[in-house]
Coordinates of C-alpha atoms and ligand atoms in Angstrom, one line a residue:
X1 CA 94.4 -22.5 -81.6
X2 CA 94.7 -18.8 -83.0
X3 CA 93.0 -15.7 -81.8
X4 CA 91.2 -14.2 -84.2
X5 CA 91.1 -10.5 -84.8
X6 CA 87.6 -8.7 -85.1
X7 CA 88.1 -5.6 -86.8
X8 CA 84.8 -4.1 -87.3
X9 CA 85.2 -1.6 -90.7
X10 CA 82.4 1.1 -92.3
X11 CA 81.1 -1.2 -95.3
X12 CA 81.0 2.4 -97.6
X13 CA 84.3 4.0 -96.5
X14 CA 86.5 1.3 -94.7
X15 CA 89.0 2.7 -91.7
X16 CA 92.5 2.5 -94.1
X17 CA 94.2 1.0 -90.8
X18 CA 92.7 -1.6 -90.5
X19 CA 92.6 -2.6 -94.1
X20 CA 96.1 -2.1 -93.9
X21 CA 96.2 -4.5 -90.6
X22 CA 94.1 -7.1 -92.8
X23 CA 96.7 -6.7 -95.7
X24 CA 99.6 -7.3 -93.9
X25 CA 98.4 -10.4 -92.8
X26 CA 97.2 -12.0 -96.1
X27 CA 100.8 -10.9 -97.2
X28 CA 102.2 -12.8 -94.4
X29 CA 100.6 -15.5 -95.8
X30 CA 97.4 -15.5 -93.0
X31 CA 93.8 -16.2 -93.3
X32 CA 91.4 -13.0 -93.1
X33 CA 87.4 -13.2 -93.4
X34 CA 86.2 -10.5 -95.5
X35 CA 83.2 -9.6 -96.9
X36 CA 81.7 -9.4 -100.3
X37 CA 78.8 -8.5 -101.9
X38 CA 77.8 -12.5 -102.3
X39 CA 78.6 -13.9 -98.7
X40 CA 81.9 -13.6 -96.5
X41 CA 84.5 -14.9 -98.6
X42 CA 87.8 -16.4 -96.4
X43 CA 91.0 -15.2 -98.0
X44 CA 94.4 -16.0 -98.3
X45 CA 97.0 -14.6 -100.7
X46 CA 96.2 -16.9 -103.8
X47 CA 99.6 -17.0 -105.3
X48 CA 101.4 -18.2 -101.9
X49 CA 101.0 -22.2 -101.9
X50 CA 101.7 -22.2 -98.1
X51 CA 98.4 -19.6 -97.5
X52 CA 96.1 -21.4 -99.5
X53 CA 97.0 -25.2 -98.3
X54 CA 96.2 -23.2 -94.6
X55 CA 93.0 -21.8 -95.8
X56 CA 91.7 -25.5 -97.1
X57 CA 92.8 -26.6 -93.7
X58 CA 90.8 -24.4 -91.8
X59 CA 87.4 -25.0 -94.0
X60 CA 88.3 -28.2 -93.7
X61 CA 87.5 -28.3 -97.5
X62 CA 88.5 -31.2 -99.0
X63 CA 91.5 -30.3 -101.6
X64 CA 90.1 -31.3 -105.1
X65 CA 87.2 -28.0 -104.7
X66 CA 89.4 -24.7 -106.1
X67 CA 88.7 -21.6 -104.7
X68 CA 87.2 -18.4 -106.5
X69 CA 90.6 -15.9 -107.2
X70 CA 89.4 -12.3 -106.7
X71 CA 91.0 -9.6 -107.9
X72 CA 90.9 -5.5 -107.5
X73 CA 90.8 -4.8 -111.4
X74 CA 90.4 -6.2 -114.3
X75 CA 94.4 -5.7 -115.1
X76 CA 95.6 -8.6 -112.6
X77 CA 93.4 -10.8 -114.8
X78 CA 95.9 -11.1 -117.6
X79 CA 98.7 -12.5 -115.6
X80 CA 96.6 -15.2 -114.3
X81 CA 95.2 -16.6 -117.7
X82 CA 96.3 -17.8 -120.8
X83 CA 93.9 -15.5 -122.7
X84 CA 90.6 -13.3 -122.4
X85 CA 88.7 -13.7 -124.8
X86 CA 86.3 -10.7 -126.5
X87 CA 83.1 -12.5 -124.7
X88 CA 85.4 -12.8 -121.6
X89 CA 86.0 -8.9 -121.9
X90 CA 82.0 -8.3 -122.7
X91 CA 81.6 -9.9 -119.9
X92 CA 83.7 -8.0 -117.0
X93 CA 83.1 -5.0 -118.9
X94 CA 79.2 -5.4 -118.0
X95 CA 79.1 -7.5 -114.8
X96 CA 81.9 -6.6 -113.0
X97 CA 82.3 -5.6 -109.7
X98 CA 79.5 -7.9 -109.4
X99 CA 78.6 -11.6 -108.6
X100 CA 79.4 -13.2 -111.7
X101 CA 82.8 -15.8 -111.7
X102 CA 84.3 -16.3 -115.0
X103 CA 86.3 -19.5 -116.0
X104 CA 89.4 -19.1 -118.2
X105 CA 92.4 -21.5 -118.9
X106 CA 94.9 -20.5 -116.2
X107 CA 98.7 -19.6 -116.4
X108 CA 101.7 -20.8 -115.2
X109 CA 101.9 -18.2 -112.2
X110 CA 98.7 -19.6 -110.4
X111 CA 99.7 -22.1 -107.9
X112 CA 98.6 -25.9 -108.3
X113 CA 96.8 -25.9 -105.2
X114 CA 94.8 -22.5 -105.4
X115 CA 93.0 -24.3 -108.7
X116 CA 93.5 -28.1 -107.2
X117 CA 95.6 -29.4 -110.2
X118 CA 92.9 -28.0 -112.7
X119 CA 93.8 -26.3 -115.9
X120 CA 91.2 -23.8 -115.4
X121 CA 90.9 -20.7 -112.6
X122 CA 88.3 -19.2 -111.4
X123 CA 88.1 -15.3 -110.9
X124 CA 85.6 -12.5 -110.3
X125 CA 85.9 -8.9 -109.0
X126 CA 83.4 -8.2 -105.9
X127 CA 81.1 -5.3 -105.8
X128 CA 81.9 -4.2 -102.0
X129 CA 84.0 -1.4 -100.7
X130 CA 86.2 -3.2 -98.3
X131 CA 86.9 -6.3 -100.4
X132 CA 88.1 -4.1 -103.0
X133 CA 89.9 -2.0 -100.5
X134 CA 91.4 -5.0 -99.1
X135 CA 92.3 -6.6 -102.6
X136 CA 94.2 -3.2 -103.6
X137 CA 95.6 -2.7 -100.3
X138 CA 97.0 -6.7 -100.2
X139 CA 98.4 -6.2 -103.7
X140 CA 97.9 -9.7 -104.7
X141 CA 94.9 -11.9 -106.0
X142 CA 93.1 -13.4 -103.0
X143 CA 91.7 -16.9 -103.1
X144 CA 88.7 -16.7 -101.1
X145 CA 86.0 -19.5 -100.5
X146 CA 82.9 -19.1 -98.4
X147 CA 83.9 -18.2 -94.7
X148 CA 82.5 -21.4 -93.2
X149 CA 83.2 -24.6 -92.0
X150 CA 82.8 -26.9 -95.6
X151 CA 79.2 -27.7 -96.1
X152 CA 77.8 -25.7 -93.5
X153 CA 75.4 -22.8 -94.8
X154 CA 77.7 -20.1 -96.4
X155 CA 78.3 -16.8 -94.1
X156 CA 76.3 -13.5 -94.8
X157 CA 77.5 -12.1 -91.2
X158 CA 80.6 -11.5 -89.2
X159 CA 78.6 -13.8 -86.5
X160 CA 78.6 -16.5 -88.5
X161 CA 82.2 -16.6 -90.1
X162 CA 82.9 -16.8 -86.1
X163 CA 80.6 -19.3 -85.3
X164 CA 82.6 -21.9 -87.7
X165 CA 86.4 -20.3 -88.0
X166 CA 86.4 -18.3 -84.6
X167 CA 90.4 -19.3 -83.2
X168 CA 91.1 -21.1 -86.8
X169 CA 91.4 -18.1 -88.9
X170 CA 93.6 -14.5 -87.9
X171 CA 91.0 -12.1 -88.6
X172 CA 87.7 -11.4 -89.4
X173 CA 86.5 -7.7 -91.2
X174 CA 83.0 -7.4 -90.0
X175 CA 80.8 -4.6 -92.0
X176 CA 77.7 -5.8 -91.1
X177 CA 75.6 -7.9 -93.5
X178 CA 75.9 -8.7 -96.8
X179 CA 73.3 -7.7 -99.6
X180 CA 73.0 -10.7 -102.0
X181 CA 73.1 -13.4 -99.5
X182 CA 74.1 -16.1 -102.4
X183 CA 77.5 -16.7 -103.9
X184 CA 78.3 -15.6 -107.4
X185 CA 77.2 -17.3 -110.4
X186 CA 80.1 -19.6 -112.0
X187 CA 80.2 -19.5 -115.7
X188 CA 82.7 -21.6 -117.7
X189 CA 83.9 -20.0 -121.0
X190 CA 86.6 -22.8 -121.9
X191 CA 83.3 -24.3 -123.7
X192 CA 80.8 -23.4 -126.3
X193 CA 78.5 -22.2 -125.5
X194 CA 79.2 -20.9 -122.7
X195 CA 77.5 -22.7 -119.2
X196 CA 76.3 -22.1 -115.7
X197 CA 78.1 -24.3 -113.7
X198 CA 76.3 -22.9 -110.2
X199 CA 73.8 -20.5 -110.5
X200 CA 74.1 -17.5 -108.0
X201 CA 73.8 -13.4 -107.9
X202 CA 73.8 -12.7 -111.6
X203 CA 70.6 -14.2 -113.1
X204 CA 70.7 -16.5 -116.2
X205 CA 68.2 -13.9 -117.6
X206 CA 71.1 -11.5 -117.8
X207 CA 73.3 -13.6 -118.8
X208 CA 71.5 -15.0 -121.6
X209 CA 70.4 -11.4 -122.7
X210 CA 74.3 -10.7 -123.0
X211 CA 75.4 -14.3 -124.8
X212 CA 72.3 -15.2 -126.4
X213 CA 73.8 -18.2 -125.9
X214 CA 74.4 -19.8 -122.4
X215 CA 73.5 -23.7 -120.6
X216 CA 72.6 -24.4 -117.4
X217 CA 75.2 -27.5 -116.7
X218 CA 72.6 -29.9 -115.8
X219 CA 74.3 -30.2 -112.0
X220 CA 72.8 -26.8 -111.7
X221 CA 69.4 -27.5 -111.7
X222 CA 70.1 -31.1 -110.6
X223 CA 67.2 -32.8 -109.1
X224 CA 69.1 -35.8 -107.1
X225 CA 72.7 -36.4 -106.7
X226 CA 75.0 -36.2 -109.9
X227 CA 77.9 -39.1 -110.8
X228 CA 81.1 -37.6 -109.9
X229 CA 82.2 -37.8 -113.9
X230 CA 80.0 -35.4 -114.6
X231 CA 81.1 -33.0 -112.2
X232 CA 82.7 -30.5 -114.1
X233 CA 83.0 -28.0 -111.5
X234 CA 84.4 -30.1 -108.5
X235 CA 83.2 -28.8 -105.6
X236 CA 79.4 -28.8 -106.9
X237 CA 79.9 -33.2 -105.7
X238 CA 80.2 -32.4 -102.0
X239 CA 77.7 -32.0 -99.5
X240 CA 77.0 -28.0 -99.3
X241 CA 75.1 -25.7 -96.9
X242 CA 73.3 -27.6 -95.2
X243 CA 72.1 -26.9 -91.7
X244 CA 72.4 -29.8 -88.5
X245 CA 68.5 -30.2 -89.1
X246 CA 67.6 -32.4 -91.7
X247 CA 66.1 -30.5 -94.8
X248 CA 63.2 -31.5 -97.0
X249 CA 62.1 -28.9 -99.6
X250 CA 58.6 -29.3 -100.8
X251 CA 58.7 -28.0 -104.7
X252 CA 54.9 -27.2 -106.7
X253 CA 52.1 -24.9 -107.3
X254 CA 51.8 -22.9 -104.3
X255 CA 48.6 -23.9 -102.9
X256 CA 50.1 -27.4 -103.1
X257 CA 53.0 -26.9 -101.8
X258 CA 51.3 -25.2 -98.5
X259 CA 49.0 -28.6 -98.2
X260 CA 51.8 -30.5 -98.1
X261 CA 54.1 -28.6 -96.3
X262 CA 51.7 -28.5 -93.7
X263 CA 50.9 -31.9 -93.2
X264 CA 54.6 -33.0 -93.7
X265 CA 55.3 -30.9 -90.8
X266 CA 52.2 -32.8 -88.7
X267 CA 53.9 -35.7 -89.4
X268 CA 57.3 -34.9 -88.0
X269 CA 55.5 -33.3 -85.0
X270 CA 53.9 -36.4 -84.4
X271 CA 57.1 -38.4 -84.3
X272 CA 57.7 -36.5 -81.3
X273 CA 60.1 -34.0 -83.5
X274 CA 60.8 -30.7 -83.0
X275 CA 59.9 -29.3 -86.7
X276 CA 60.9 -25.7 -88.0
X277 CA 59.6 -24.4 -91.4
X278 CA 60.6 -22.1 -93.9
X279 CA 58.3 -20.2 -95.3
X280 CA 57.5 -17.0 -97.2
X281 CA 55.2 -13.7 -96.0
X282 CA 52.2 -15.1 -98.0
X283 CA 52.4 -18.6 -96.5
X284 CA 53.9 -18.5 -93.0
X285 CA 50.8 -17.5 -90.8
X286 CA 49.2 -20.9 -92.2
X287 CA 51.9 -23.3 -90.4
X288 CA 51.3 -24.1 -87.1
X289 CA 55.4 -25.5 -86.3
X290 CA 57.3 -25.7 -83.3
X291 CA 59.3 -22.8 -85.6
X292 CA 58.3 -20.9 -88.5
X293 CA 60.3 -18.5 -90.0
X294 CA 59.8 -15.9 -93.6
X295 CA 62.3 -15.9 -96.1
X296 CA 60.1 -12.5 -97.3
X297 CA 57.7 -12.3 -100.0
X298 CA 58.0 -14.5 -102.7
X299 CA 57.6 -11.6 -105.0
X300 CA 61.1 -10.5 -104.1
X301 CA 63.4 -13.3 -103.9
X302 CA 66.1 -10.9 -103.8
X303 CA 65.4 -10.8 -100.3
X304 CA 64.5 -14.1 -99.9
X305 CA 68.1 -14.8 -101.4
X306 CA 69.8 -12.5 -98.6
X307 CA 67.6 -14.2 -96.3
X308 CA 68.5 -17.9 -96.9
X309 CA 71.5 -18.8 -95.4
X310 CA 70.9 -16.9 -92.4
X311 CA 67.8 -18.8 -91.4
X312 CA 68.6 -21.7 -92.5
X313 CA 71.3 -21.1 -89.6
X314 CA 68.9 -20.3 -87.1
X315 CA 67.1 -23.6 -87.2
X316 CA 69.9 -24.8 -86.1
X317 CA 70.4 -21.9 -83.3
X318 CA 66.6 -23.3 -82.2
X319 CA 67.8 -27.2 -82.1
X320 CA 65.5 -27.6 -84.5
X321 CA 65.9 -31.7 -85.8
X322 CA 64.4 -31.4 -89.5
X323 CA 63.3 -28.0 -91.6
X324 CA 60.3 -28.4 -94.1
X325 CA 61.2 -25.8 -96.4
X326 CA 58.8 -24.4 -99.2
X327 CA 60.1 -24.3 -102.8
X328 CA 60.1 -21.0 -104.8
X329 CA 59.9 -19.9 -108.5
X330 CA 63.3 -20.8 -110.4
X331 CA 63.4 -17.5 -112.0
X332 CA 66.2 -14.5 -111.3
X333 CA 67.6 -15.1 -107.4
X334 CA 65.4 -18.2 -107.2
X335 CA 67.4 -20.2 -109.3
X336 CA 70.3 -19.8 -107.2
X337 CA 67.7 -20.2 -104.0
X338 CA 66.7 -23.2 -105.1
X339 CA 69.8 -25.1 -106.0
X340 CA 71.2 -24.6 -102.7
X341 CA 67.8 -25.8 -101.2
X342 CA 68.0 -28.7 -103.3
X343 CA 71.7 -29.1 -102.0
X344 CA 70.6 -28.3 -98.1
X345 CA 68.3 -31.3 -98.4
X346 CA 70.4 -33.8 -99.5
X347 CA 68.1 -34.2 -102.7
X348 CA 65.2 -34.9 -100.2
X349 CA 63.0 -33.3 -102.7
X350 CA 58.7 -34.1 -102.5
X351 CA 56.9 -32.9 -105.2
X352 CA 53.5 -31.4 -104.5
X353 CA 50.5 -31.3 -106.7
X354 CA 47.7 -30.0 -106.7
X355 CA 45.5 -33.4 -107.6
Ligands
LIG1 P1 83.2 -21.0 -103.1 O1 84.7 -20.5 -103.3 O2 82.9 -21.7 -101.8 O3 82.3 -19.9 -103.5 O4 83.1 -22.1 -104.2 C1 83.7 -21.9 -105.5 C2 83.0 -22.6 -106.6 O5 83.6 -22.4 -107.8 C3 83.0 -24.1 -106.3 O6 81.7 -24.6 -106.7 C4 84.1 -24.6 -107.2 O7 83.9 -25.9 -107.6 C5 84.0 -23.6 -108.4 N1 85.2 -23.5 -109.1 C6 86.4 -22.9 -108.6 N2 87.4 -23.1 -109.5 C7 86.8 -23.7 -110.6 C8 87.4 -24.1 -111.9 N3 88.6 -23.9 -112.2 N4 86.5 -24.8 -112.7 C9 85.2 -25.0 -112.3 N5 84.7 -24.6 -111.2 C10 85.5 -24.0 -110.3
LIG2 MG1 81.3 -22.3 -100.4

């Protein structure tokens, strides 16, 4: 077992030591948690085979799900890819720093592992002071996946990386929580158009405002479990953030959805269960569960995205054996929200209607 460093850091102005702690251990080929806008990202010096076999190890990520490359500036893109294309540079130009993941064809210098024998690589710049800090600082791209245990609910606190990695990773940089609370949208550009292969912090609205063109894959709005064929982006086939608590998400009109959330969670309660649900300000003084918690209004699923993964944690934290949770509006955030609710439950999805 390791120890694991906590360096807590100011999120605005991060104390240079220890970024310059953290960045001498990614370039010693070490594992630091970090955080990003999105979630905490786990990082490892993506051009050092060695570091990023080590940091699929301690996920335990199984090896055919390539990590997102992040970089400090647009500049260490070019080395990495075979070519960026003018929508490629639209692209970075507008959305980055920010929670969008671009897709190019990769070049020779990326490692096999760090893309898991693809031809493609995926890379983004983060919008947060201390991953950029670190990223400059470490001189080198950093592969960075979710900090957490594979298929566990993605990190959005220090608290959590520690709760999965704590004594499998070197260091953590805790700044506190992070503001989007979903990871970054994934957008392929090796086809035409261009698609969504997960949707996440950038909307599809803005996306499709900047292409005009732009597909959802159809794994990202996927309903019940895709055929591995058609799995273009590879990790999207394994189980993903799900709590210990079996999930069912209850997806309609709202008034439906309450009816049958509630009596779903009668059921479970009856079957001597201990049954948590997840609700939103409007809904949640309706439910009478053994534990009921708000994702916020679902007028701003902004914050019910930074919400998510933390609560969906905390079921878990109660003991908590299944989570009724109540579907939102696919729009903006709530796309994202939604596919990883749909992922959480295992595609254990009820439809609720109002008849
Ligand atoms: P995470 O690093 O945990 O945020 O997950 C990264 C996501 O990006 C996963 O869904 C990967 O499957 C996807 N991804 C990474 N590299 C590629 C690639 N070259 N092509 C398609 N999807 C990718
Ligand atoms: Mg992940």
């Amino acid at each position: 077992m390791k120890t694991t460093q906590l360096l807590k850091v100011d999120s605005q102005n991060p104390e240079r030591e220890k970024i310059r702690l953290a960045a001498d251990l990614i370039r010693r080929g070490d594992l630091v948690a970090f955080p990003t806008e999105t979630v905490y990202g786990l990082g490892a010096d993506a051009l050092n085979p060695k570091a990023v076999l080590a940091l699929f190890e301690a996920k335990k990520r199984p090896l055919d799900n390539p990590p997102i490359v992040h970089v400090g500036n647009v500049s260490d893109v070019y080395r990495l890819v075979v070519e960026i294309l003018p929508k490629a540079e639209t692209l970075m130009k507008k959305f980055w720093p920010g929670p969008l993941t671009l897709i190019f064809e990769r070049s020779e210098t990326v490692p096999d592992v760090t893309v898991a024998g693809l031809d493609t690589v995926a890379i983004r710049i983060p919008k947060h002071n201390v991953a950029l800090a670190l990223l400059r600082e470490s001189h080198c791209p950093i592969a960075a996946p979710s900090a957490n245990i594979a298929g566990k609910p993605s990190p959005t606190m220090a608290k959590h990386v520690l709760e999965d990695l704590n004594g499998r990773i070197d260091a953590v940089l805790d700044a506190g929580p992070t503001s989007i609370g979903v990871e970054s949208t994934v957008l392929d550009l090796t086809v035409k158009p261009p698609q969504i292969l997960r949707p996440g912090g950038t909307p599809y609205e803005a996306l499709k405002e900047v292409l005009r063109e732009v597909r959802l894959h159809p794994i990202a709005v996927a309903e019940k479990e895709v055929p591995v064929e058609r799995a273009r982006s590879p990790g999207v086939k394994h189980k993903h953030y799900a709590p210990n608590a079996e999930v069912v998400l209850v997806e309609g009109e709202i008034s439906a959805i309450k009816k049958k959330v509630k009596e779903l969670a009668e059921s479970y309660s009856r079957e001597g269960k201990k049954v948590g649900v997840l609700a939103t300000d409007e809904t949640a003084s309706y439910y009478a569960a053994d534990v009921v918690r708000s994702l916020g209004s679902r007028g701003d699923l902004m914050i019910v995205a930074r919400n998510l993964f933390k609560l969906l944690r905390e079921f878990d934290s109660e003991g908590v054996d299944v989570v009724i949770a109540e579907g939102l509006p696919f729009e903006g955030l709530g796309l994202a929200v939604m596919n990883r609710l749909r992922k959480a439950s295992g595609y254990k999805i009820v439809k609720a209607n109002s008849h």
